[in-house]
Coordinates of N, CA and C in Angstrom, one line a residue:
M1 N 27.5 -4.3 16.3 CA 27.4 -5.1 17.5 C 27.6 -6.6 17.2
Q2 N 28.4 -7.2 18.0 CA 28.6 -8.6 17.9 C 27.6 -9.4 18.6
I3 N 26.8 -10.2 17.9 CA 25.7 -11.0 18.6 C 26.1 -12.5 18.5
D4 N 26.0 -13.1 19.6 CA 26.4 -14.6 19.6 C 25.1 -15.4 19.9
L5 N 24.6 -16.1 18.9 CA 23.5 -17.0 19.1 C 23.9 -18.5 19.2
G6 N 25.2 -18.7 19.5 CA 25.7 -20.1 19.6 C 24.9 -20.9 20.6
G7 N 24.5 -22.1 20.2 CA 23.7 -22.9 21.1 C 22.2 -22.8 20.9
R8 N 21.8 -21.8 20.2 CA 20.4 -21.5 19.9 C 19.9 -22.1 18.6
T9 N 18.7 -22.5 18.5 CA 18.1 -23.0 17.3 C 16.9 -22.1 16.9
A10 N 16.9 -21.7 15.6 CA 15.9 -20.8 15.1 C 15.1 -21.4 13.9
L11 N 13.9 -21.0 13.8 CA 13.0 -21.5 12.7 C 12.5 -20.2 12.0
V12 N 12.6 -20.1 10.7 CA 12.2 -19.0 9.9 C 11.2 -19.5 8.9
T13 N 9.9 -19.0 8.9 CA 9.0 -19.4 7.8 C 9.2 -18.4 6.7
G14 N 8.8 -18.9 5.5 CA 9.0 -18.1 4.3 C 10.5 -17.8 4.1
G15 N 11.4 -18.8 4.5 CA 12.8 -18.5 4.6 C 13.6 -18.8 3.3
S16 N 13.0 -19.1 2.2 CA 13.8 -19.5 1.1 C 14.2 -18.4 0.2
E17 N 13.7 -17.2 0.4 CA 14.1 -16.0 -0.5 C 13.8 -14.7 0.2
G18 N 14.2 -13.6 -0.3 CA 13.9 -12.3 0.2 C 14.2 -12.1 1.6
L19 N 13.3 -11.5 2.3 CA 13.5 -11.1 3.7 C 13.7 -12.3 4.6
G20 N 13.0 -13.4 4.4 CA 13.2 -14.6 5.2 C 14.5 -15.2 5.1
L21 N 15.0 -15.2 3.8 CA 16.4 -15.7 3.6 C 17.4 -14.9 4.2
A22 N 17.3 -13.5 4.1 CA 18.2 -12.6 4.8 C 18.2 -12.8 6.3
I23 N 17.1 -13.0 6.9 CA 17.0 -13.2 8.3 C 17.7 -14.5 8.7
A24 N 17.4 -15.6 8.0 CA 18.0 -16.9 8.2 C 19.5 -16.8 8.1
N25 N 20.0 -16.1 7.1 CA 21.4 -15.9 6.9 C 22.1 -15.2 8.1
R26 N 21.4 -14.1 8.6 CA 22.0 -13.3 9.7 C 22.0 -14.1 11.0
L27 N 20.9 -14.9 11.2 CA 20.9 -15.7 12.4 C 22.0 -16.8 12.4
A28 N 22.2 -17.4 11.2 CA 23.2 -18.4 11.1 C 24.6 -17.9 11.2
R29 N 24.8 -16.7 10.7 CA 26.1 -16.0 10.8 C 26.4 -15.7 12.2
S30 N 25.4 -15.5 13.0 CA 25.6 -15.3 14.5 C 25.7 -16.5 15.3
G31 N 25.7 -17.7 14.6 CA 26.0 -18.9 15.3 C 24.8 -19.8 15.6
A32 N 23.6 -19.4 15.2 CA 22.4 -20.3 15.4 C 22.3 -21.4 14.4
R33 N 21.8 -22.5 14.9 CA 21.3 -23.5 14.0 C 20.0 -23.0 13.4
V34 N 19.8 -23.1 12.1 CA 18.6 -22.5 11.5 C 17.8 -23.5 10.6
G35 N 16.5 -23.5 10.9 CA 15.6 -24.3 10.0 C 14.8 -23.3 9.2
I36 N 14.5 -23.6 8.0 CA 13.7 -22.7 7.1 C 12.6 -23.5 6.5
L37 N 11.4 -22.9 6.5 CA 10.2 -23.5 5.9 C 9.8 -22.7 4.7
A38 N 9.4 -23.3 3.6 CA 8.9 -22.7 2.4 C 8.1 -23.7 1.6
R39 N 7.3 -23.2 0.7 CA 6.4 -24.1 0.0 C 7.1 -24.8 -1.2
R40 N 8.0 -24.1 -1.9 CA 8.5 -24.6 -3.1 C 9.8 -25.4 -2.9
P41 N 9.8 -26.7 -3.1 CA 11.0 -27.5 -2.7 C 12.3 -27.1 -3.5
D42 N 12.2 -26.7 -4.8 CA 13.3 -26.4 -5.5 C 14.0 -25.1 -5.0
V43 N 13.1 -24.1 -4.8 CA 13.7 -22.8 -4.2 C 14.2 -23.0 -2.8
L44 N 13.6 -23.9 -2.0 CA 14.1 -24.2 -0.7 C 15.4 -24.9 -0.7
A45 N 15.6 -25.8 -1.6 CA 16.9 -26.5 -1.7 C 18.0 -25.6 -2.1
N46 N 17.7 -24.6 -3.0 CA 18.7 -23.7 -3.4 C 19.1 -22.8 -2.2
A47 N 18.1 -22.4 -1.4 CA 18.3 -21.5 -0.3 C 19.2 -22.3 0.8
V48 N 18.9 -23.5 1.0 CA 19.7 -24.3 2.0 C 21.1 -24.4 1.5
E49 N 21.3 -24.7 0.3 CA 22.7 -24.8 -0.3 C 23.4 -23.5 -0.1
R50 N 22.7 -22.4 -0.5 CA 23.4 -21.1 -0.4 C 23.7 -20.7 1.1
L51 N 22.8 -21.0 2.0 CA 23.1 -20.7 3.4 C 24.2 -21.5 3.9
S52 N 24.3 -22.8 3.5 CA 25.3 -23.7 4.0 C 26.7 -23.2 3.5
Q53 N 26.7 -22.6 2.3 CA 28.0 -22.1 1.8 C 28.4 -20.8 2.4
E54 N 27.4 -20.0 2.8 CA 27.7 -18.6 3.2 C 27.9 -18.5 4.7
T55 N 27.4 -19.4 5.5 CA 27.3 -19.3 7.0 C 28.0 -20.5 7.6
P56 N 28.4 -20.3 8.9 CA 29.0 -21.4 9.6 C 28.0 -22.3 10.3
G57 N 26.7 -21.9 10.3 CA 25.7 -22.6 11.1 C 25.2 -23.8 10.4
T58 N 24.5 -24.7 11.2 CA 23.9 -25.9 10.6 C 22.5 -25.4 10.0
I59 N 22.2 -25.8 8.8 CA 21.0 -25.3 8.1 C 20.2 -26.6 7.7
F60 N 18.9 -26.4 7.9 CA 17.9 -27.5 7.6 C 16.7 -26.8 6.9
G61 N 16.2 -27.4 5.8 CA 15.1 -26.9 5.2 C 14.0 -28.0 5.0
H62 N 12.7 -27.6 5.1 CA 11.6 -28.5 5.0 C 10.5 -27.8 4.2
A63 N 10.1 -28.4 3.1 CA 9.0 -27.9 2.3 C 7.7 -28.0 3.0
C64 N 7.0 -26.9 3.1 CA 5.8 -26.9 4.0 C 4.9 -25.7 3.6
D65 N 3.6 -26.0 3.5 CA 2.6 -24.9 3.5 C 2.1 -24.7 4.9
V66 N 2.5 -23.5 5.4 CA 2.2 -23.3 6.9 C 0.7 -23.2 7.2
T67 N -0.2 -23.1 6.2 CA -1.6 -23.1 6.4 C -2.2 -24.5 6.6
D68 N -1.3 -25.5 6.3 CA -1.7 -26.9 6.4 C -1.3 -27.4 7.8
E69 N -2.2 -27.6 8.7 CA -1.8 -27.9 10.1 C -1.0 -29.2 10.2
H70 N -1.5 -30.2 9.5 CA -0.8 -31.5 9.5 C 0.7 -31.4 9.0
A71 N 0.8 -30.7 7.9 CA 2.1 -30.5 7.3 C 3.0 -29.7 8.2
L72 N 2.4 -28.7 8.9 CA 3.2 -27.8 9.8 C 3.7 -28.6 11.0
R73 N 2.9 -29.5 11.5 CA 3.4 -30.3 12.6 C 4.5 -31.3 12.2
S74 N 4.4 -31.8 11.0 CA 5.4 -32.7 10.4 C 6.7 -31.9 10.2
A75 N 6.6 -30.7 9.7 CA 7.8 -29.9 9.4 C 8.5 -29.6 10.7
V76 N 7.7 -29.2 11.8 CA 8.3 -28.9 13.1 C 9.0 -30.1 13.6
G77 N 8.4 -31.3 13.6 CA 9.0 -32.5 14.1 C 10.3 -32.8 13.4
A78 N 10.3 -32.7 12.1 CA 11.5 -33.0 11.3 C 12.6 -32.0 11.7
T79 N 12.3 -30.7 11.8 CA 13.3 -29.7 12.2 C 13.8 -30.0 13.6
V80 N 13.0 -30.3 14.5 CA 13.5 -30.6 15.9 C 14.3 -31.8 15.9
D81 N 13.9 -32.8 15.2 CA 14.7 -34.1 15.1 C 16.1 -33.8 14.6
T82 N 16.2 -32.8 13.6 CA 17.5 -32.5 13.0 C 18.4 -31.5 13.8
L83 N 17.7 -30.5 14.3 CA 18.5 -29.4 14.9 C 18.3 -29.3 16.4
G84 N 17.3 -29.9 16.9 CA 17.1 -29.8 18.4 C 15.9 -28.9 18.6
P85 N 15.5 -28.7 19.9 CA 14.3 -27.9 20.2 C 14.6 -26.4 19.8
I86 N 13.5 -25.8 19.4 CA 13.6 -24.5 18.7 C 13.4 -23.4 19.8
D87 N 14.4 -22.4 19.8 CA 14.4 -21.3 20.8 C 13.9 -20.0 20.2
I88 N 14.0 -19.9 18.9 CA 13.7 -18.6 18.2 C 12.8 -18.9 17.0
L89 N 11.7 -18.2 17.0 CA 10.8 -18.4 15.9 C 10.6 -17.0 15.2
V90 N 10.7 -17.0 13.8 CA 10.4 -15.8 13.0 C 9.3 -16.2 12.1
N91 N 8.1 -15.6 12.4 CA 6.9 -15.8 11.6 C 7.0 -14.8 10.4
N92 N 7.5 -15.2 9.3 CA 7.7 -14.4 8.1 C 6.9 -14.7 6.9
A93 N 6.3 -15.9 6.9 CA 5.5 -16.3 5.7 C 4.4 -15.3 5.4
G94 N 4.3 -14.9 4.2 CA 3.2 -14.0 3.9 C 3.2 -13.6 2.4
S95 N 2.3 -12.7 2.1 CA 2.2 -12.2 0.7 C 1.7 -10.8 0.8
S96 N 1.5 -10.1 -0.4 CA 0.9 -8.8 -0.4 C -0.3 -8.8 -1.2
S97 N -1.4 -9.3 -0.7 CA -2.7 -9.4 -1.4 C -3.5 -8.2 -1.2
R98 N -3.8 -7.5 -2.3 CA -4.5 -6.2 -2.2 C -5.6 -6.2 -3.2
S99 N -6.7 -5.5 -2.8 CA -7.9 -5.4 -3.6 C -8.7 -4.2 -3.2
A100 N -9.4 -3.7 -4.2 CA -10.4 -2.6 -3.9 C -11.5 -3.3 -3.0
F101 N -12.0 -2.5 -2.1 CA -13.0 -3.0 -1.1 C -14.2 -3.7 -1.8
K102 N -14.7 -3.1 -2.9 CA -15.9 -3.6 -3.5 C -15.6 -5.0 -4.2
K103 N -14.3 -5.3 -4.4 CA -14.0 -6.6 -5.0 C -13.5 -7.6 -4.0
L104 N -13.4 -7.2 -2.7 CA -12.9 -8.1 -1.7 C -13.9 -9.3 -1.4
T105 N -13.4 -10.5 -1.4 CA -14.2 -11.7 -1.2 C -13.9 -12.3 0.1
R106 N -14.8 -13.1 0.5 CA -14.7 -13.9 1.8 C -13.5 -14.8 1.7
D107 N -13.4 -15.5 0.6 CA -12.3 -16.5 0.4 C -10.9 -15.7 0.4
T108 N -10.8 -14.6 -0.2 CA -9.6 -13.8 -0.2 C -9.2 -13.4 1.2
L109 N -10.2 -12.9 2.0 CA -10.0 -12.5 3.3 C -9.5 -13.7 4.2
L110 N -10.2 -14.8 4.1 CA -9.8 -16.0 4.9 C -8.5 -16.6 4.6
D111 N -8.2 -16.6 3.3 CA -6.9 -17.1 2.8 C -5.7 -16.3 3.4
D112 N -5.9 -15.0 3.3 CA -4.8 -14.1 3.8 C -4.7 -14.2 5.3
Y113 N -5.8 -14.2 6.0 CA -5.8 -14.3 7.5 C -5.2 -15.7 7.9
N114 N -5.5 -16.7 7.2 CA -4.9 -18.0 7.6 C -3.4 -18.1 7.4
L115 N -3.0 -17.5 6.3 CA -1.5 -17.4 6.0 C -0.7 -16.6 7.0
K116 N -1.2 -15.4 7.4 CA -0.4 -14.5 8.2 C -0.7 -14.5 9.6
V117 N -1.9 -14.9 10.0 CA -2.3 -14.9 11.5 C -2.5 -16.3 12.1
V118 N -3.4 -17.1 11.4 CA -3.6 -18.4 12.0 C -2.4 -19.3 12.0
A119 N -1.6 -19.2 10.9 CA -0.4 -20.0 10.9 C 0.6 -19.6 12.0
A120 N 0.7 -18.3 12.2 CA 1.6 -17.8 13.2 C 1.2 -18.2 14.6
V121 N -0.1 -18.2 14.8 CA -0.6 -18.7 16.1 C -0.3 -20.2 16.3
G122 N -0.6 -21.0 15.3 CA -0.4 -22.4 15.4 C 1.0 -22.8 15.6
L123 N 1.9 -22.2 14.9 CA 3.3 -22.5 15.0 C 3.9 -22.0 16.3
S124 N 3.5 -20.9 16.8 CA 3.9 -20.4 18.1 C 3.5 -21.3 19.2
Q125 N 2.3 -21.8 19.1 CA 1.7 -22.8 20.1 C 2.5 -24.1 20.1
L126 N 2.9 -24.5 18.9 CA 3.7 -25.8 18.8 C 5.0 -25.7 19.5
L127 N 5.7 -24.5 19.4 CA 7.0 -24.3 19.9 C 7.0 -23.8 21.4
L128 N 5.9 -23.3 21.8 CA 5.9 -22.7 23.2 C 6.3 -23.6 24.3
P129 N 5.9 -24.9 24.4 CA 6.2 -25.7 25.5 C 7.7 -25.7 25.8
H130 N 8.6 -25.9 24.8 CA 10.0 -25.9 25.1 C 10.5 -24.5 25.6
M131 N 10.0 -23.4 24.9 CA 10.5 -22.1 25.4 C 10.0 -21.8 26.8
R132 N 8.8 -22.2 27.1 CA 8.3 -22.0 28.5 C 9.1 -22.8 29.5
D133 N 9.4 -24.1 29.2 CA 10.1 -25.0 30.1 C 11.5 -24.5 30.4
Q134 N 12.1 -23.9 29.4 CA 13.5 -23.5 29.6 C 13.6 -22.0 30.1
R135 N 12.4 -21.4 30.1 CA 12.3 -19.9 30.5 C 13.1 -19.0 29.6
W136 N 13.1 -19.3 28.3 CA 13.8 -18.5 27.3 C 13.2 -18.8 26.0
G137 N 12.8 -17.7 25.3 CA 12.3 -17.9 24.0 C 12.1 -16.5 23.3
R138 N 12.2 -16.5 22.0 CA 12.0 -15.3 21.2 C 11.1 -15.6 20.0
I139 N 10.0 -14.8 19.9 CA 9.1 -14.9 18.7 C 9.1 -13.6 18.1
I140 N 9.3 -13.5 16.8 CA 9.4 -12.3 16.0 C 8.4 -12.4 14.9
N141 N 7.4 -11.5 14.9 CA 6.4 -11.5 13.8 C 6.7 -10.4 12.8
I142 N 6.9 -10.8 11.6 CA 7.2 -9.8 10.5 C 5.8 -9.4 10.0
V143 N 5.6 -8.1 10.2 CA 4.3 -7.5 9.7 C 4.6 -6.3 8.8
S144 N 3.8 -5.2 8.8 CA 4.0 -4.1 7.9 C 3.6 -2.8 8.6
I145 N 4.2 -1.7 8.2 CA 3.8 -0.4 8.7 C 2.4 -0.1 8.2
N146 N 1.9 -0.8 7.2 CA 0.6 -0.5 6.7 C -0.5 -1.1 7.6
G147 N -0.1 -2.0 8.5 CA -1.0 -2.4 9.6 C -1.3 -1.3 10.6
K148 N -0.4 -0.3 10.7 CA -0.6 0.8 11.5 C -1.3 1.9 10.8
A149 N -1.0 2.1 9.5 CA -1.6 3.2 8.8 C -2.0 2.7 7.4
P150 N -3.1 2.0 7.3 CA -3.5 1.5 6.0 C -4.0 2.5 5.0
K151 N -3.8 2.2 3.8 CA -4.2 3.0 2.7 C -5.4 2.4 1.9
A152 N -6.0 3.1 1.0 CA -7.1 2.6 0.2 C -6.6 1.4 -0.6
E153 N -7.5 0.5 -0.9 CA -7.3 -0.7 -1.7 C -6.1 -1.5 -1.2
S154 N -5.9 -1.6 0.1 CA -4.8 -2.3 0.7 C -5.2 -3.6 1.4
A155 N -6.5 -3.8 1.5 CA -7.0 -5.1 2.1 C -6.9 -6.2 1.1
P156 N -6.7 -7.4 1.5 CA -6.8 -7.9 2.9 C -5.5 -7.8 3.6
T157 N -4.4 -7.5 3.0 CA -3.1 -7.7 3.6 C -3.0 -6.7 4.8
T158 N -3.5 -5.5 4.7 CA -3.4 -4.6 5.9 C -4.3 -5.0 7.1
L159 N -5.4 -5.7 6.8 CA -6.2 -6.2 7.9 C -5.5 -7.3 8.6
S160 N -4.8 -8.2 7.9 CA -4.0 -9.3 8.5 C -2.8 -8.7 9.3
R161 N -2.2 -7.7 8.7 CA -1.0 -7.1 9.3 C -1.4 -6.4 10.6
A162 N -2.5 -5.7 10.6 CA -3.0 -5.1 11.9 C -3.3 -6.2 12.9
A163 N -3.9 -7.3 12.5 CA -4.1 -8.4 13.4 C -2.8 -8.9 13.9
G164 N -1.8 -9.0 13.1 CA -0.5 -9.5 13.5 C 0.2 -8.6 14.6
I165 N 0.0 -7.3 14.5 CA 0.5 -6.4 15.5 C -0.3 -6.6 16.9
T166 N -1.6 -6.8 16.8 CA -2.4 -7.0 18.0 C -2.0 -8.4 18.6
L167 N -1.8 -9.4 17.7 CA -1.4 -10.7 18.2 C -0.1 -10.6 19.0
T168 N 0.8 -9.8 18.5 CA 2.1 -9.6 19.1 C 1.9 -9.1 20.5
K169 N 1.0 -8.1 20.7 CA 0.8 -7.5 22.0 C 0.2 -8.5 22.9
V170 N -0.8 -9.3 22.5 CA -1.5 -10.2 23.3 C -0.5 -11.3 23.8
M171 N 0.3 -11.9 22.8 CA 1.3 -12.9 23.2 C 2.3 -12.4 24.1
S172 N 2.8 -11.2 23.9 CA 3.8 -10.6 24.8 C 3.4 -10.5 26.2
Q173 N 2.1 -10.1 26.4 CA 1.6 -10.0 27.8 C 1.5 -11.3 28.5
E174 N 1.0 -12.3 27.7 CA 0.8 -13.6 28.3 C 2.0 -14.4 28.5
L175 N 3.0 -14.2 27.7 CA 4.2 -15.1 27.7 C 5.4 -14.4 28.5
A176 N 5.3 -13.2 28.9 CA 6.3 -12.5 29.6 C 6.7 -13.2 30.9
P177 N 5.8 -13.7 31.7 CA 6.2 -14.4 32.9 C 7.1 -15.6 32.8
C178 N 7.1 -16.2 31.6 CA 8.0 -17.3 31.4 C 9.2 -16.9 30.5
N179 N 9.4 -15.6 30.4 CA 10.6 -15.0 29.7 C 10.6 -15.4 28.2
V180 N 9.5 -15.5 27.6 CA 9.3 -15.6 26.1 C 8.9 -14.3 25.6
L181 N 9.8 -13.7 24.9 CA 9.7 -12.3 24.4 C 9.1 -12.3 23.0
V182 N 8.1 -11.5 22.8 CA 7.4 -11.5 21.5 C 7.4 -10.0 20.9
N183 N 7.9 -9.8 19.8 CA 7.9 -8.5 19.1 C 7.6 -8.6 17.7
A184 N 7.2 -7.5 17.1 CA 6.9 -7.4 15.7 C 7.8 -6.4 15.0
L185 N 8.2 -6.7 13.8 CA 8.9 -5.8 12.9 C 8.0 -5.4 11.8
C186 N 7.7 -4.0 11.8 CA 6.8 -3.5 10.8 C 7.7 -2.9 9.7
I187 N 7.6 -3.6 8.5 CA 8.5 -3.3 7.4 C 7.8 -2.2 6.5
G188 N 8.7 -1.4 5.9 CA 8.2 -0.4 5.0 C 8.6 -0.9 3.6
T189 N 9.2 0.0 2.8 CA 9.6 -0.4 1.4 C 11.0 -0.9 1.5
I190 N 11.1 -2.2 1.6 CA 12.4 -2.9 1.7 C 12.5 -3.9 0.5
K191 N 13.6 -3.9 -0.1 CA 13.8 -4.8 -1.3 C 13.6 -6.2 -0.9
S192 N 12.8 -6.9 -1.7 CA 12.4 -8.2 -1.4 C 11.9 -8.9 -2.6
G193 N 11.6 -10.2 -2.5 CA 11.0 -10.9 -3.6 C 9.7 -10.3 -4.1
Q194 N 8.9 -9.7 -3.2 CA 7.7 -9.1 -3.7 C 7.9 -8.0 -4.6
W195 N 8.9 -7.1 -4.3 CA 9.3 -6.0 -5.2 C 9.8 -6.5 -6.5
E196 N 10.6 -7.6 -6.5 CA 11.1 -8.1 -7.7 C 9.9 -8.7 -8.6
R197 N 8.9 -9.3 -8.0 CA 7.8 -9.8 -8.8 C 7.0 -8.6 -9.3
R198 N 6.8 -7.6 -8.5 CA 6.1 -6.4 -9.0 C 6.8 -5.8 -10.2
H199 N 8.1 -5.7 -10.2 CA 8.9 -5.2 -11.3 C 8.7 -6.1 -12.5
R200 N 8.7 -7.4 -12.4 CA 8.6 -8.2 -13.5 C 7.2 -8.1 -14.1
Q201 N 6.2 -7.9 -13.3 CA 4.8 -7.9 -13.7 C 4.4 -6.5 -14.4
N202 N 5.0 -5.4 -13.8 CA 4.5 -4.1 -14.1 C 5.4 -3.4 -15.1
A203 N 6.7 -3.6 -15.0 CA 7.7 -2.9 -15.9 C 8.9 -3.7 -16.2
P204 N 8.8 -4.9 -16.8 CA 9.9 -5.7 -17.0 C 11.0 -5.1 -17.9
D205 N 10.7 -4.1 -18.7 CA 11.7 -3.5 -19.6 C 12.4 -2.4 -18.9
V206 N 12.0 -2.0 -17.7 CA 12.6 -0.9 -17.0 C 13.7 -1.5 -16.1
P207 N 14.9 -0.9 -16.0 CA 15.9 -1.4 -15.0 C 15.3 -1.4 -13.6
Y208 N 15.7 -2.4 -12.8 CA 15.1 -2.6 -11.5 C 15.2 -1.4 -10.6
E209 N 16.4 -0.8 -10.6 CA 16.6 0.4 -9.7 C 15.8 1.6 -10.2
D210 N 15.7 1.7 -11.5 CA 14.8 2.8 -12.1 C 13.4 2.6 -11.7
Y211 N 12.9 1.4 -11.7 CA 11.5 1.1 -11.3 C 11.3 1.5 -9.8
L212 N 12.3 1.2 -9.0 CA 12.2 1.5 -7.6 C 12.3 3.0 -7.2
A213 N 12.9 3.8 -8.1 CA 13.2 5.2 -7.8 C 12.0 6.0 -7.3
P214 N 10.9 5.9 -8.0 CA 9.7 6.7 -7.5 C 9.3 6.4 -6.1
F215 N 9.4 5.1 -5.8 CA 9.0 4.7 -4.4 C 10.0 5.1 -3.4
A216 N 11.3 5.2 -3.8 CA 12.3 5.6 -2.9 C 12.2 7.1 -2.5
K217 N 11.6 7.9 -3.4 CA 11.4 9.3 -3.1 C 10.5 9.6 -2.0
A218 N 9.6 8.6 -1.7 CA 8.6 8.8 -0.7 C 9.2 8.5 0.7
V219 N 10.3 7.9 0.7 CA 11.0 7.5 2.0 C 11.9 8.6 2.5
P220 N 11.7 9.1 3.7 CA 12.6 10.2 4.2 C 14.1 9.9 4.1
L221 N 14.5 8.7 4.2 CA 15.9 8.4 4.0 C 16.3 8.4 2.5
G222 N 15.3 8.5 1.6 CA 15.6 8.6 0.2 C 15.9 7.3 -0.5
R223 N 15.7 6.2 0.0 CA 16.0 4.9 -0.6 C 15.2 3.8 0.0
L224 N 15.1 2.7 -0.7 CA 14.5 1.5 -0.2 C 15.4 0.8 0.8
G225 N 14.9 0.1 1.7 CA 15.8 -0.6 2.7 C 16.3 -1.9 2.0
E226 N 17.4 -2.3 2.6 CA 18.0 -3.6 2.1 C 17.5 -4.7 3.1
A227 N 17.3 -5.9 2.6 CA 16.9 -7.0 3.4 C 17.8 -7.3 4.6
E228 N 19.1 -7.0 4.4 CA 20.0 -7.2 5.5 C 19.8 -6.3 6.6
E229 N 19.2 -5.1 6.4 CA 19.0 -4.1 7.4 C 17.8 -4.6 8.3
L230 N 16.8 -5.2 7.7 CA 15.8 -5.8 8.5 C 16.3 -7.0 9.3
A231 N 17.2 -7.8 8.7 CA 17.7 -9.0 9.3 C 18.5 -8.6 10.5
N232 N 19.2 -7.5 10.5 CA 20.0 -7.1 11.6 C 19.2 -6.8 12.8
V233 N 18.0 -6.2 12.6 CA 17.1 -5.9 13.7 C 16.5 -7.2 14.3
A234 N 16.2 -8.1 13.4 CA 15.6 -9.4 13.8 C 16.6 -10.1 14.7
C235 N 17.9 -10.1 14.2 CA 18.9 -10.8 15.0 C 19.1 -10.2 16.4
F236 N 19.1 -8.9 16.5 CA 19.2 -8.2 17.8 C 18.0 -8.7 18.7
L237 N 16.8 -8.7 18.2 CA 15.7 -9.1 19.0 C 15.7 -10.5 19.4
A238 N 16.4 -11.3 18.6 CA 16.5 -12.8 18.9 C 17.6 -13.0 20.0
S239 N 18.4 -12.0 20.3 CA 19.5 -12.2 21.2 C 19.3 -11.8 22.6
D240 N 20.2 -12.0 23.5 CA 20.1 -11.6 24.9 C 20.3 -10.1 25.0
A241 N 20.8 -9.4 24.0 CA 21.0 -8.0 24.0 C 19.6 -7.3 24.1
A242 N 18.6 -8.0 23.7 CA 17.2 -7.4 23.7 C 16.4 -8.0 24.8
S243 N 17.0 -8.3 25.9 CA 16.3 -9.1 27.0 C 15.2 -8.3 27.7
Y244 N 15.1 -7.0 27.5 CA 14.0 -6.2 28.1 C 13.1 -5.6 27.1
I245 N 13.0 -6.2 25.9 CA 12.1 -5.7 24.9 C 11.1 -6.8 24.6
T246 N 9.8 -6.5 24.9 CA 8.7 -7.4 24.5 C 7.5 -6.5 24.2
G247 N 6.6 -7.0 23.3 CA 5.4 -6.3 23.0 C 5.6 -5.1 22.0
A248 N 6.8 -4.9 21.5 CA 7.1 -3.8 20.6 C 6.7 -4.1 19.2
A249 N 6.3 -3.1 18.5 CA 6.0 -3.1 17.1 C 6.9 -2.1 16.4
I250 N 8.1 -2.5 16.0 CA 9.2 -1.6 15.6 C 9.2 -1.4 14.1
N251 N 9.1 -0.1 13.8 CA 9.1 0.3 12.3 C 10.6 0.1 11.8
V252 N 10.7 -0.6 10.7 CA 11.9 -0.7 10.0 C 11.6 -0.2 8.6
D253 N 11.6 1.2 8.4 CA 11.0 1.7 7.2 C 11.6 3.0 6.7
G254 N 12.8 3.4 7.3 CA 13.4 4.6 6.8 C 12.7 5.9 7.2
G255 N 11.8 5.8 8.2 CA 11.0 7.0 8.6 C 9.7 7.2 7.8
L256 N 9.3 6.2 7.0 CA 8.1 6.3 6.1 C 6.8 6.4 6.9
S257 N 6.6 5.6 7.9 CA 5.3 5.5 8.5 C 5.0 6.8 9.3
P258 N 3.7 7.3 9.2 CA 3.3 8.4 10.0 C 3.0 8.0 11.4
V259 N 2.9 6.7 11.7 CA 2.6 6.2 13.0 C 3.8 5.6 13.6
P260 N 4.3 6.0 14.8 CA 5.5 5.4 15.4 C 5.3 3.9 15.7

């Protein structure tokens, strides 16, 4: 499907690598001007250079910790000054923080919730006035299938991801009258920076694909997803082709989740 996002401006958090970078790339290849936020300036600079070389779109990056309200406002201001008002928001910043319940701490819970939920709320609220005024907007929350079907020792990340799905439903109901569509993408086992870090930490001497093989066997399609496959769905939801979809929590998981 050919998707044209020409004239639109998108902002992707956690956009310097992995899934966020793939989404930013896909949106830019479809014609959008794309801003990316990430914490590490060096990694961010490399991502901006790569996107600028690989896509025809205008790319802008701003180093920012999305849990810092002041820094977030500054980053949004700089992005809007450079690219124009933002029409499409992808809340992708996150991590995979997991702990046994007996070891779960208040600080760990709050840090994870602030990163994945509070930051998404704050950023969406900052961008909403423009979307509402023009009666067109797209907000996509990247969450996880584990928010629907959590496993043992998966908190706090599954708690935050479940909250992200609920947040999507709440936002979609309230923002539908002004044609701001809000959806969630629930990811399964998709190749990303998190998987690369797990590989380096747990089995650095094992070839990457061999390390992934046992996890792939659990997926009905028999393989891990590619970041580009998630990016394609995000691009569709960001477009006019998805103009009657809001409040959905779509599994992008190769059939892995037991919950639709």
